[in-house]
Short mmCIF file of C-alpha atoms and ligand atoms in Angstrom, two decimals:
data_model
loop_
_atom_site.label_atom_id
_atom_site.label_comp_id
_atom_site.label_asym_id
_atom_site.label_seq_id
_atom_site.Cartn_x
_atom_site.Cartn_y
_atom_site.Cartn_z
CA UNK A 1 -10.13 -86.45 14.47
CA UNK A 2 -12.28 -88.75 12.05
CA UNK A 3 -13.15 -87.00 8.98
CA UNK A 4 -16.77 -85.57 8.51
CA UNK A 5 -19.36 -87.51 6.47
CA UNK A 6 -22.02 -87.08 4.76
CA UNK A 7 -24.88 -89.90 3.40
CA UNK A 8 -25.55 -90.56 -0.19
CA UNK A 9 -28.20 -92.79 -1.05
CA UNK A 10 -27.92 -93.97 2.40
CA UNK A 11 -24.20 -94.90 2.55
CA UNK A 12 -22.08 -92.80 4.95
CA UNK A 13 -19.22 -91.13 3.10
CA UNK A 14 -16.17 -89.58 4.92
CA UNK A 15 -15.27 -86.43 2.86
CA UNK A 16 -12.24 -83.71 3.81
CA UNK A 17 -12.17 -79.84 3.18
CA UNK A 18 -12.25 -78.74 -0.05
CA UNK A 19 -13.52 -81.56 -1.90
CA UNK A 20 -16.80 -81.94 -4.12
CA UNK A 21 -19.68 -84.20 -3.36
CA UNK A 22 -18.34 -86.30 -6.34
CA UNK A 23 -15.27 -86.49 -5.46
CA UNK A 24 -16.04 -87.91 -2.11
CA UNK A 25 -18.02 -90.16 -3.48
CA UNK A 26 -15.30 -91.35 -6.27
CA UNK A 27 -12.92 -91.52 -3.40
CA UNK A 28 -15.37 -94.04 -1.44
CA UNK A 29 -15.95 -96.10 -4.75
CA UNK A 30 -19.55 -94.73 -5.60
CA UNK A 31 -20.83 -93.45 -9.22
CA UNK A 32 -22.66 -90.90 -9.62
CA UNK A 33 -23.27 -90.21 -13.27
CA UNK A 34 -21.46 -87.86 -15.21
CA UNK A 35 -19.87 -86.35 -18.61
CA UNK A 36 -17.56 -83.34 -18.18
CA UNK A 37 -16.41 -83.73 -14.79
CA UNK A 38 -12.79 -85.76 -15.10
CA UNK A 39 -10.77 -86.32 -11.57
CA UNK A 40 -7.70 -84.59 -13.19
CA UNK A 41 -9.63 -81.36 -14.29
CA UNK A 42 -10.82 -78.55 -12.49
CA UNK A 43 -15.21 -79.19 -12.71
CA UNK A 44 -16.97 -76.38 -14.22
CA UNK A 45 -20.50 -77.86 -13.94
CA UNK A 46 -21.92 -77.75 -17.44
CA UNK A 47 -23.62 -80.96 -18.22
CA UNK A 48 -25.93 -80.75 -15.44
CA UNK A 49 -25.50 -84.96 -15.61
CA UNK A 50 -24.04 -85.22 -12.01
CA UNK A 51 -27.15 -83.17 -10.67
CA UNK A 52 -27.69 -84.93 -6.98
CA UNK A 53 -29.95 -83.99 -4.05
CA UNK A 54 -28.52 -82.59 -1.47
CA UNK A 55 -30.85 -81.85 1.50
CA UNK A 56 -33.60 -81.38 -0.76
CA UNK A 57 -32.16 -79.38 -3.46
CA UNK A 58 -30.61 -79.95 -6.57
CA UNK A 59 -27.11 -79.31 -7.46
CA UNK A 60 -24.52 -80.25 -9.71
CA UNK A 61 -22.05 -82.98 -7.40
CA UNK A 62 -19.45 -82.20 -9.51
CA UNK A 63 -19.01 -78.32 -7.81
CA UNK A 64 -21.04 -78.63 -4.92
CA UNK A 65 -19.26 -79.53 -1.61
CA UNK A 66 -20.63 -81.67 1.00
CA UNK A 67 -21.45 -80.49 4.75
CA UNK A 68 -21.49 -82.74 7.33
CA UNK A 69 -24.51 -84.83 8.00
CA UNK A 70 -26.02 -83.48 4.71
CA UNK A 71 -28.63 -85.93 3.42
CA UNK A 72 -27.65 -86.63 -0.59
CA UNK A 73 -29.21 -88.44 -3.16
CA UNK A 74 -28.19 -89.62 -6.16
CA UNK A 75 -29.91 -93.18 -7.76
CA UNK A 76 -33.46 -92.12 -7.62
CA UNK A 77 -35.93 -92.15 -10.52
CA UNK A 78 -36.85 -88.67 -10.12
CA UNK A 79 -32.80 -87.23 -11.13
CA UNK A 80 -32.42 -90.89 -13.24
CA UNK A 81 -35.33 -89.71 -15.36
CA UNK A 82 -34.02 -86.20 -15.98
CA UNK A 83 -30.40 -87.83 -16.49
CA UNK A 84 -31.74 -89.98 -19.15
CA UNK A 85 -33.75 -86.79 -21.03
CA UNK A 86 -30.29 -84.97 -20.79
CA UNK A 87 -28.65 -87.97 -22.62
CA UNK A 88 -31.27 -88.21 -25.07
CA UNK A 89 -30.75 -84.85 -25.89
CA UNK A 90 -27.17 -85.33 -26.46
CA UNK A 91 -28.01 -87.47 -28.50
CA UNK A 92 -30.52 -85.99 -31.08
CA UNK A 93 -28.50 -82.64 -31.21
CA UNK A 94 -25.34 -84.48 -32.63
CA UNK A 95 -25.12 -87.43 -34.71
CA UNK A 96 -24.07 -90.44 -33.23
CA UNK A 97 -24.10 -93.43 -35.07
CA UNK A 98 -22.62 -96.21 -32.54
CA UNK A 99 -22.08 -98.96 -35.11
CA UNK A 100 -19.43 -96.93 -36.93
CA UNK A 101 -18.01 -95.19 -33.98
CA UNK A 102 -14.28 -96.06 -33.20
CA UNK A 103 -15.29 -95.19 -29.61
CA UNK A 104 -17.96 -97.74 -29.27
CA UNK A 105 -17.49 -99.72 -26.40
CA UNK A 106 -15.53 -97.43 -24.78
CA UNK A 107 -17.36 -93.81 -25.08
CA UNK A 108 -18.76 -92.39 -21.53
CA UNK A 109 -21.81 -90.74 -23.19
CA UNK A 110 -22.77 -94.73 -24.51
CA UNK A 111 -21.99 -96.71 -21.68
CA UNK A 112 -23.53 -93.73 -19.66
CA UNK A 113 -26.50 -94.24 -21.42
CA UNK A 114 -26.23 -97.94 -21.53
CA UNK A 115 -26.26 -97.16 -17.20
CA UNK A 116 -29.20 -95.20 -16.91
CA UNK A 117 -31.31 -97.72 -19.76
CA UNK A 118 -31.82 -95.18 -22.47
CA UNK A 119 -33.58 -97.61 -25.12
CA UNK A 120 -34.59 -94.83 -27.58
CA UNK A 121 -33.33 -91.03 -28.58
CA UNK A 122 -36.90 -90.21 -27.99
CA UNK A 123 -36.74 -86.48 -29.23
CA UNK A 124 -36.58 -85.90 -33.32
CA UNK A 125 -32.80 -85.82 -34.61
CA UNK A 126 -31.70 -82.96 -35.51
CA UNK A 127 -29.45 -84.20 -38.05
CA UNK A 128 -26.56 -81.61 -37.99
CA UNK A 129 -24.65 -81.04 -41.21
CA UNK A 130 -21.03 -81.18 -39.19
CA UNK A 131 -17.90 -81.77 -42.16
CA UNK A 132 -14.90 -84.12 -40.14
CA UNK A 133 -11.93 -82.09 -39.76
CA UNK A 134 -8.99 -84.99 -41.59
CA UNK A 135 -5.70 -82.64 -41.95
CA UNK A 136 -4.04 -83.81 -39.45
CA UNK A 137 -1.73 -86.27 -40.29
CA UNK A 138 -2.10 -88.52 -37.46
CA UNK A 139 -5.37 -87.07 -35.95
CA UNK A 140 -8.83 -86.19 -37.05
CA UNK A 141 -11.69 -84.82 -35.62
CA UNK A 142 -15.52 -85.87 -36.00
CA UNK A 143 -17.26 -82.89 -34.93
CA UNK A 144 -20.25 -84.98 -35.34
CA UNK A 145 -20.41 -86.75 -32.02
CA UNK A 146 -18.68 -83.71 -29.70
CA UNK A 147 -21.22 -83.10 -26.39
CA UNK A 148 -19.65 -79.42 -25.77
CA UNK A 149 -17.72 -80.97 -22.33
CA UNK A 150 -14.99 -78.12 -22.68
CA UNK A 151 -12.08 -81.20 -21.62
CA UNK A 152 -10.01 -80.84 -24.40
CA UNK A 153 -10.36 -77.05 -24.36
CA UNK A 154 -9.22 -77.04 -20.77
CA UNK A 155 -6.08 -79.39 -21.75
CA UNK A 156 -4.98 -78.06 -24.46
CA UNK A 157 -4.98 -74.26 -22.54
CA UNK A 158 -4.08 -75.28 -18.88
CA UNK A 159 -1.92 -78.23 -19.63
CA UNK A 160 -0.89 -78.36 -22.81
CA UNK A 161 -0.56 -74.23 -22.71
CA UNK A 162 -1.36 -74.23 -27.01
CA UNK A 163 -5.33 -73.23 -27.28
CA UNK A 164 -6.43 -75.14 -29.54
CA UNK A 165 -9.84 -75.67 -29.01
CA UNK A 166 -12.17 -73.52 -27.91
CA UNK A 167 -16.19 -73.30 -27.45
CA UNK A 168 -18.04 -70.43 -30.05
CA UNK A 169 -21.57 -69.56 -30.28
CA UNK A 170 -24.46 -69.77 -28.14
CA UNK A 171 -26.85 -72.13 -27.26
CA UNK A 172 -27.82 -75.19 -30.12
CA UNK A 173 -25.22 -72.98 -32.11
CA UNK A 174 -22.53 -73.76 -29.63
CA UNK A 175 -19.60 -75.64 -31.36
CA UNK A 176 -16.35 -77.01 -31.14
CA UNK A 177 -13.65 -74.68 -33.08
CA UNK A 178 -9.56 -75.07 -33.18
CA UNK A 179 -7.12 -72.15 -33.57
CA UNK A 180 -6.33 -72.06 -36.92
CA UNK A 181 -8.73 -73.23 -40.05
CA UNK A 182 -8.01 -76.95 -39.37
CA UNK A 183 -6.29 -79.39 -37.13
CA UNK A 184 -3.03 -79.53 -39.12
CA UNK A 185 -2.47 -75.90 -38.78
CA UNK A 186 -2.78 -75.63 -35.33
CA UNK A 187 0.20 -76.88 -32.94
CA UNK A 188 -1.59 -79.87 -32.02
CA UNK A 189 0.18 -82.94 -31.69
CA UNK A 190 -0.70 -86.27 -30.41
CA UNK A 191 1.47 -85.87 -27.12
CA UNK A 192 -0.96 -83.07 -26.21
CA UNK A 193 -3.22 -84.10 -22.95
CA UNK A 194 -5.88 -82.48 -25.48
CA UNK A 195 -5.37 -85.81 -27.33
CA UNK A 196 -6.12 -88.09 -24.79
CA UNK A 197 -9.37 -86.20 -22.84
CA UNK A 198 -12.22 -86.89 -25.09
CA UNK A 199 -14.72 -88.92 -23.24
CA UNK A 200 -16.59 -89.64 -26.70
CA UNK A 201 -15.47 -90.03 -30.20
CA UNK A 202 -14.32 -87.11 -31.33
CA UNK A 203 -10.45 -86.40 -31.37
CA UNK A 204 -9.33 -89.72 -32.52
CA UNK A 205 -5.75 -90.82 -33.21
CA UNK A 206 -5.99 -92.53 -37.01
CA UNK A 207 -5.54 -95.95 -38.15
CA UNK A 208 -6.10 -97.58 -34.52
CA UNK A 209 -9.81 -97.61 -34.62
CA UNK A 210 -11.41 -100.64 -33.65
CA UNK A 211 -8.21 -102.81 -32.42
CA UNK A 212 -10.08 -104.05 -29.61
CA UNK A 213 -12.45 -106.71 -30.46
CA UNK A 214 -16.26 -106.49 -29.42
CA UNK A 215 -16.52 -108.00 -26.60
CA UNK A 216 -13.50 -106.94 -24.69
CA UNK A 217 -14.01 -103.27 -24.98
CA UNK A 218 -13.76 -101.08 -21.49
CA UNK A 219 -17.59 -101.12 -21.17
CA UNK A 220 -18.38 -104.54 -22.54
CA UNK A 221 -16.79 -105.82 -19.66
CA UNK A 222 -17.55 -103.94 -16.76
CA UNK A 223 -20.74 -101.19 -16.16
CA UNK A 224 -19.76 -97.75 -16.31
CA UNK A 225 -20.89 -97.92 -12.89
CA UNK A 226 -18.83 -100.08 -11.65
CA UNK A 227 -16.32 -98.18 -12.65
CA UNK A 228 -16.83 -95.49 -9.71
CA UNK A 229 -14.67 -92.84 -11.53
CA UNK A 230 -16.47 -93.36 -14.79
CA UNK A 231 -13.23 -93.28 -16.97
CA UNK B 1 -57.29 -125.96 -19.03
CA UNK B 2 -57.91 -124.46 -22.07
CA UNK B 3 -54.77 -123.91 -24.36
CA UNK B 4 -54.35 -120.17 -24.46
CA UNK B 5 -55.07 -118.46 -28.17
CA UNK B 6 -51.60 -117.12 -29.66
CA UNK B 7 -50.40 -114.31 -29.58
CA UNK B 8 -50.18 -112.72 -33.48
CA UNK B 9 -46.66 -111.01 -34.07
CA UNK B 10 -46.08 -109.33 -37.44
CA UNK B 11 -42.48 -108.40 -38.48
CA UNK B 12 -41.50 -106.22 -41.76
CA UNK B 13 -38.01 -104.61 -42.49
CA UNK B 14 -38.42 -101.01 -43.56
CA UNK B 15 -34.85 -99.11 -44.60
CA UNK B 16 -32.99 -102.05 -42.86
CA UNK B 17 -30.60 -104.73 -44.08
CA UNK B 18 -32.72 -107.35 -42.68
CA UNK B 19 -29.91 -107.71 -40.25
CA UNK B 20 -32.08 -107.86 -37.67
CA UNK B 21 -34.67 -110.43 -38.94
CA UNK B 22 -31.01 -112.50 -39.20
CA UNK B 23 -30.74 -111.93 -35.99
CA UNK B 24 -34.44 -112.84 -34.84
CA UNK B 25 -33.63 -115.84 -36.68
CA UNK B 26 -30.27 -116.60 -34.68
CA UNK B 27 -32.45 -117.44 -31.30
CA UNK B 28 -32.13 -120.49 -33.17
CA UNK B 29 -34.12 -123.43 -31.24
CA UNK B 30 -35.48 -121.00 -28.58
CA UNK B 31 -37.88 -119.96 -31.88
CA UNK B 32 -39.40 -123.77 -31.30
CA UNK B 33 -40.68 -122.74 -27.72
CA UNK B 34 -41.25 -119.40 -29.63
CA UNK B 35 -43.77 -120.70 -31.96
CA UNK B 36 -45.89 -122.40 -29.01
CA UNK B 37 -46.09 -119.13 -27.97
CA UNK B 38 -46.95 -117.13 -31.03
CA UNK B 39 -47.84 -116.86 -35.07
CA UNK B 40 -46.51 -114.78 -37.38
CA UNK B 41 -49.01 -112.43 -39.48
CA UNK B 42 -47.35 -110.22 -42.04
CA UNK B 43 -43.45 -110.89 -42.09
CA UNK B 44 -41.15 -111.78 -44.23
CA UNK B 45 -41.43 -115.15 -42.61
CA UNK B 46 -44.76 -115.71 -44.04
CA UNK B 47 -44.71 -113.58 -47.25
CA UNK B 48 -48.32 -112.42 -45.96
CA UNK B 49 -48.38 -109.08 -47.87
CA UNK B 50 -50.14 -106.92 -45.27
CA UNK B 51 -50.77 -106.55 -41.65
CA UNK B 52 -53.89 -107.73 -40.10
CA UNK B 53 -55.24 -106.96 -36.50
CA UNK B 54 -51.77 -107.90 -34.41
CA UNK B 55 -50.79 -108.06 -30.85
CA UNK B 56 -47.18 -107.37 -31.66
CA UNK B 57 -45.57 -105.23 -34.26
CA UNK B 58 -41.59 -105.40 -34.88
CA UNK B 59 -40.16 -102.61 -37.43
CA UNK B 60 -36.50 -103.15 -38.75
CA UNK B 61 -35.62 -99.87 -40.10
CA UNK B 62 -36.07 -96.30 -40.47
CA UNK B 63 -38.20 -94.68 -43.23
CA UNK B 64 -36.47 -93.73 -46.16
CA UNK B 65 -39.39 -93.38 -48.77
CA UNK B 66 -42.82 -93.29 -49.23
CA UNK B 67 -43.76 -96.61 -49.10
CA UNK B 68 -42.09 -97.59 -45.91
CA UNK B 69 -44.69 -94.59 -44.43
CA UNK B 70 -47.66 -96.27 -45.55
CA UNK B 71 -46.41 -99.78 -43.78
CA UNK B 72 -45.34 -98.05 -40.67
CA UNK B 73 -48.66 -96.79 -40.95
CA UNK B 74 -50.56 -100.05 -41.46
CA UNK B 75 -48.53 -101.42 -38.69
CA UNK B 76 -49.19 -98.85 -35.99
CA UNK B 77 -52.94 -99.15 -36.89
CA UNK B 78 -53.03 -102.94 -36.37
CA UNK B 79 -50.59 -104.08 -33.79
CA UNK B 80 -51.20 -102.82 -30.28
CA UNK B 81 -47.84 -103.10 -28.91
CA UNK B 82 -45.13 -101.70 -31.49
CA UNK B 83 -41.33 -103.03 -30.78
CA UNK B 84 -38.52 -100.86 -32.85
CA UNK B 85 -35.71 -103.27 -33.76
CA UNK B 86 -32.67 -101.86 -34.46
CA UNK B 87 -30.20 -98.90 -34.46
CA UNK B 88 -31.77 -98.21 -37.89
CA UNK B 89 -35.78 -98.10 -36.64
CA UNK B 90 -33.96 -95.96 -33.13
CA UNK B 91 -31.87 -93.97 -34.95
CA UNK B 92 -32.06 -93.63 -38.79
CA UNK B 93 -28.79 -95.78 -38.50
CA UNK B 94 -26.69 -96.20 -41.60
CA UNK B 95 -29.02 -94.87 -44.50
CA UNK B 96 -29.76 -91.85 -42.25
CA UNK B 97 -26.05 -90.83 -43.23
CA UNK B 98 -27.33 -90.09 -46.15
CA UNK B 99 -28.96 -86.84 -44.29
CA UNK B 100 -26.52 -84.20 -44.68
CA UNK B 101 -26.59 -84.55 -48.56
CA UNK B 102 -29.70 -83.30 -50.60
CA UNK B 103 -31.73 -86.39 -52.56
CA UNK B 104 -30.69 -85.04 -56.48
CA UNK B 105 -27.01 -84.64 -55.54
CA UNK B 106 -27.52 -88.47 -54.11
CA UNK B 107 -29.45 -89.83 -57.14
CA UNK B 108 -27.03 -87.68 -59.58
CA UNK B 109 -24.07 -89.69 -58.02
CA UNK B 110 -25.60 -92.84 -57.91
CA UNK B 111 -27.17 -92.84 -61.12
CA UNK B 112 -25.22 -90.30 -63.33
CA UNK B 113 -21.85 -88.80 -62.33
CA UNK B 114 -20.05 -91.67 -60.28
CA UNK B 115 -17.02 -92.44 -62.24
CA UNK B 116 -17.56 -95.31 -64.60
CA UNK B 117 -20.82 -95.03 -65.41
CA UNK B 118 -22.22 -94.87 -68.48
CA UNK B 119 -25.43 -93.72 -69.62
CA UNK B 120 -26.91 -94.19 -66.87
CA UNK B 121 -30.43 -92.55 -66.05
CA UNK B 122 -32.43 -91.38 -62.66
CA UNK B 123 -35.41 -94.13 -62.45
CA UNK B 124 -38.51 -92.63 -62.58
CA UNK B 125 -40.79 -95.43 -62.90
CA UNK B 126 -44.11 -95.08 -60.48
CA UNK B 127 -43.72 -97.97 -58.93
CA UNK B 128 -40.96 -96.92 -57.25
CA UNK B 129 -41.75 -95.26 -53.67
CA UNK B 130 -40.40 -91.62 -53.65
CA UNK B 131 -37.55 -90.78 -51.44
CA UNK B 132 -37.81 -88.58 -48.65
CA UNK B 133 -35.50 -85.67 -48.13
CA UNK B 134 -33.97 -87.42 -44.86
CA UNK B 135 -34.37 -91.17 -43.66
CA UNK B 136 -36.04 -90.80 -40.39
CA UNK B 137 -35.86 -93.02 -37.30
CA UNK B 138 -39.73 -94.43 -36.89
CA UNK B 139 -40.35 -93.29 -33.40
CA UNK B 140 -40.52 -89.62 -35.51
CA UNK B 141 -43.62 -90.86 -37.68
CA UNK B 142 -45.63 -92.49 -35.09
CA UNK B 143 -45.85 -93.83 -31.18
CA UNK B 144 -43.69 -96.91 -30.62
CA UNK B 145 -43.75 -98.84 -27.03
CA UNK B 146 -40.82 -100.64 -26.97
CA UNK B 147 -36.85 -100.23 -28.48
CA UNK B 148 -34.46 -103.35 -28.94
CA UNK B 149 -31.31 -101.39 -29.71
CA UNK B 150 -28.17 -102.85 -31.44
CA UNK B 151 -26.55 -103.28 -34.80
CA UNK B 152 -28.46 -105.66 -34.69
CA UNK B 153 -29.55 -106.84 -31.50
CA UNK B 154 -28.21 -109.99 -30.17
CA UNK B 155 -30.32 -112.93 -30.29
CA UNK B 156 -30.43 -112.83 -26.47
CA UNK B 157 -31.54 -109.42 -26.27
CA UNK B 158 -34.27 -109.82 -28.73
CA UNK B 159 -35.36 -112.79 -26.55
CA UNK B 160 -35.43 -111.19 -23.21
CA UNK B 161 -37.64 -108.48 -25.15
CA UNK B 162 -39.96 -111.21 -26.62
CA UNK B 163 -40.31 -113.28 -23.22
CA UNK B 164 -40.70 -110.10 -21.04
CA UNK B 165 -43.84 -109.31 -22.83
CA UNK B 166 -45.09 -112.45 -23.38
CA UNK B 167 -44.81 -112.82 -19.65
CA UNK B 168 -46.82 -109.34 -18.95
CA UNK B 169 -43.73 -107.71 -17.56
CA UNK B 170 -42.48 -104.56 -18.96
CA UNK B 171 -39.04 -105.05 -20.88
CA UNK B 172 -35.41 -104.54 -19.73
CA UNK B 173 -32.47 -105.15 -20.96
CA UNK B 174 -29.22 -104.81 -18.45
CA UNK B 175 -25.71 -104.10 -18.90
CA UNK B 176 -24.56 -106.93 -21.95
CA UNK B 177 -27.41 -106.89 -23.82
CA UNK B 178 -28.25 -103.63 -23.91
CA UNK B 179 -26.14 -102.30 -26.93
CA UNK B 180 -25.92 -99.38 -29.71
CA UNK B 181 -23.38 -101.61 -32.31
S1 SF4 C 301 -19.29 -90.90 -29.45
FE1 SF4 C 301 -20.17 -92.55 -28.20
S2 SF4 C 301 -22.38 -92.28 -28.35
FE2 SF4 C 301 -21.44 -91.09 -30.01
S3 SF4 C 301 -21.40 -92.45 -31.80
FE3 SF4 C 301 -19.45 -92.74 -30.73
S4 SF4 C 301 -19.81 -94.47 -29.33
FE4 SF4 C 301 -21.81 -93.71 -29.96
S1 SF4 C 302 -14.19 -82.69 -28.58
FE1 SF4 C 302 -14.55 -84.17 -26.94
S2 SF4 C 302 -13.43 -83.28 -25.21
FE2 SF4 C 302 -13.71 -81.63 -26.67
S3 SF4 C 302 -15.60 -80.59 -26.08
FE3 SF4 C 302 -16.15 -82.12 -27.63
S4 SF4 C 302 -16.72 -83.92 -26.45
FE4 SF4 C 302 -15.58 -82.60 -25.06
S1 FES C 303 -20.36 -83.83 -14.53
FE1 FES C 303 -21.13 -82.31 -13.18
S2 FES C 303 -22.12 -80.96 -14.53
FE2 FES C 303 -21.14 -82.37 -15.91
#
């Protein structure tokens, strides 16, 4: 029996029980935008980036599943527009300042914005006061530029079975915390999937930053688009 | 037919490294077809010290102190399209990392504590434009139409930018020359 489909943006996609809208889609080669949604983690939905259409109503791809025939769309202004404001906010609320990033060139939330043509922050910065985190001897962590996607937090508890990070407070008070009162006194180590699942610049491994030359970074080569699974 | 008037483009660098006017520069002969094209009012091009009535503004920079307000100002009210150039103009860029730390403990470093200096004194002469608490990225201050990001831009960015206007079409910048570094 051929598999059911669906259409997004007008292309059929063949999806099979159980998977997610953007999964189907990653699976037929087509991006849909999004942050904390990674193929090898379970999606919990909280950056609202991968919000599609599906028969009319909005949903975030990354948890909704497809039914057959539904009618999904993805690359329109109206959900590009909002994707872009989302960014932007990103943005503002952290500080993220590109040119002395060691993720430049390779960071989703950049090359994400690079995708959907965000030429200005727009909003007012906010301008957060957020102190780096160096104790770990191989490791450190710039709080600065984290966009609350939870990835490490799920490594480091569901693969890496340590909790070290975790989520605290609420709303623009939401931050990043690890298990101890810095890096180096946690059981971090560099071996940890927790290590490796940062889609921006955050947990970076130290004295490797900016080995690859500009020009020949991931997304100087290729779109982020064109990279269906975003990674 | 009649040779169409040019278009007048004023340029200033505001907290900026003047980076970007390098990189205005680096169009290199494309600035020959440029200047068909256009005239530069106040720049540091020309050396003209203020901006008269402009079609096109570009700001290198954020705001940083008091005086780069007032040209922001003077800008805005004379150039009816506004381009910010720049991560520095988009986002505060580097001197906005100053923004975590309060302006005396900044001017007590730089002027008084750092180690191996001697003597040394906060200027307080009024000439000197007064620093603002935080370096802010110009879109904050007033309305700007258009954003060249980079660190700096790339002379082919800045050009699609320049020819997209001067051809009436709205600017855009795809994957390759749009850039934050
Ligand atoms: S994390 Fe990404 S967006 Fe943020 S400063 Fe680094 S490269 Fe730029
Ligand atoms: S540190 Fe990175 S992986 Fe962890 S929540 Fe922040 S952005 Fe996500
Ligand atoms: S990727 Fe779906 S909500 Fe973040």
């Amino acid at each position: 029996m051929n598999n059911p489909t669906f259409t997004l943006d007008g292309k059929t996609i063949p999806f099979t029980e159980g998977q997610t809208i953007i999964q189907a889609a990653i699976a037929a080669s087509v991006y849909i935008p999004h942050l904390c949604f990674n193929p090898e983690f379970k999606a919990h939905g909280s950056c609202k980036l991968c919000t599609v259409k599906a028969n009319g109503r909005k949903t975030a791809s990354c948890t909704a599943q497809p039914q057959p025939d539904m009618i999904v769309e993805s690359n329109i202004q109206e959900l590009n527009d909002e994707r872009r404001a989302l960014l932007q906010m990103l943005f503002v609320e952290g500080n993220h300042f590109c040119p002395s990033c060691e993720m430049s060139g390779q960071c989703q939330l950049q090359a994400t914005a690079y995708e959907l043509n965000m030429m200005s922050p727009h909003f007012d910065h906010f301008f957060p006061d957020r102190p780096l985190d160096a104790s770990h001897p191989e490791y450190l962590l710039d709080f600065n530029r984290c966009i609350l996607c939870s990835l490490c937090v799920q490594a480091s508890r569901d693969v890496d079975g340590k909790n070290v990070f975790a989520l605290a407070g609420r709303g623009i008070n939401s931050h990043l915390i690890v298990n101890a009162s810095q890096l180096a006194e946690t059981g971090f180590s560099g071996d940890d999937k927790a290590a490796h699942v940062c889609p921006v610049g955050v947990i970076l491994k130290k004295r490797v930053g900016f080995v690859v030359p500009v020009g020949q970074r991931k997304y100087d080569l290729l779109p982020i688009s064109a990279l269906a699974k975003g990674d | 037919m009649p040779v169409p008037a040019k278009l007048r483009v004023a340029t200033t660098s505001l907290a900026g490294c003047f980076g970007c006017h390098m990189s205005i520069l680096d169009i290199d002969e494309r600035l020959l077809a440029l200047l068909e094209l256009i005239e530069f009012d106040r720049s540091p091009l020309t050396d003209i010290k203020h901006c008269g009535p402009c079609d096109i503004g570009i700001i290198e920079g954020g705001v940083c102190n008091a005086e780069n307000v007032h040209v922001l100002r003077e800008f805005r009210a004379n150039c009816k399209t506004l381009i910010a150039i720049g991560a520095c103009a988009i986002n505060g860029g580097l001197p906005a990392q100053r923004n975590h730390l309060s302006v005396s403990t900044i001017l007590n470093e730089v002027y008084q504590t750092q180690h191996g200096l001697v003597g040394g004194f906060i200027p307080n002469d009024p000439e000197l434009p007064l620093l603002l608490d935080k370096v802010h990225p110009i879109h904050e201050v007033v309305k700007i139409d258009y954003f060249i990001p980079g660190c700096p831009p790339s002379a082919d960015a800045i050009w699609k930018v320049l020819t997209d206007l001067l051809a009436g079409k709205t600017p855009e910048l795809g994957h390759g020359l749009i850039s934050y570094d």
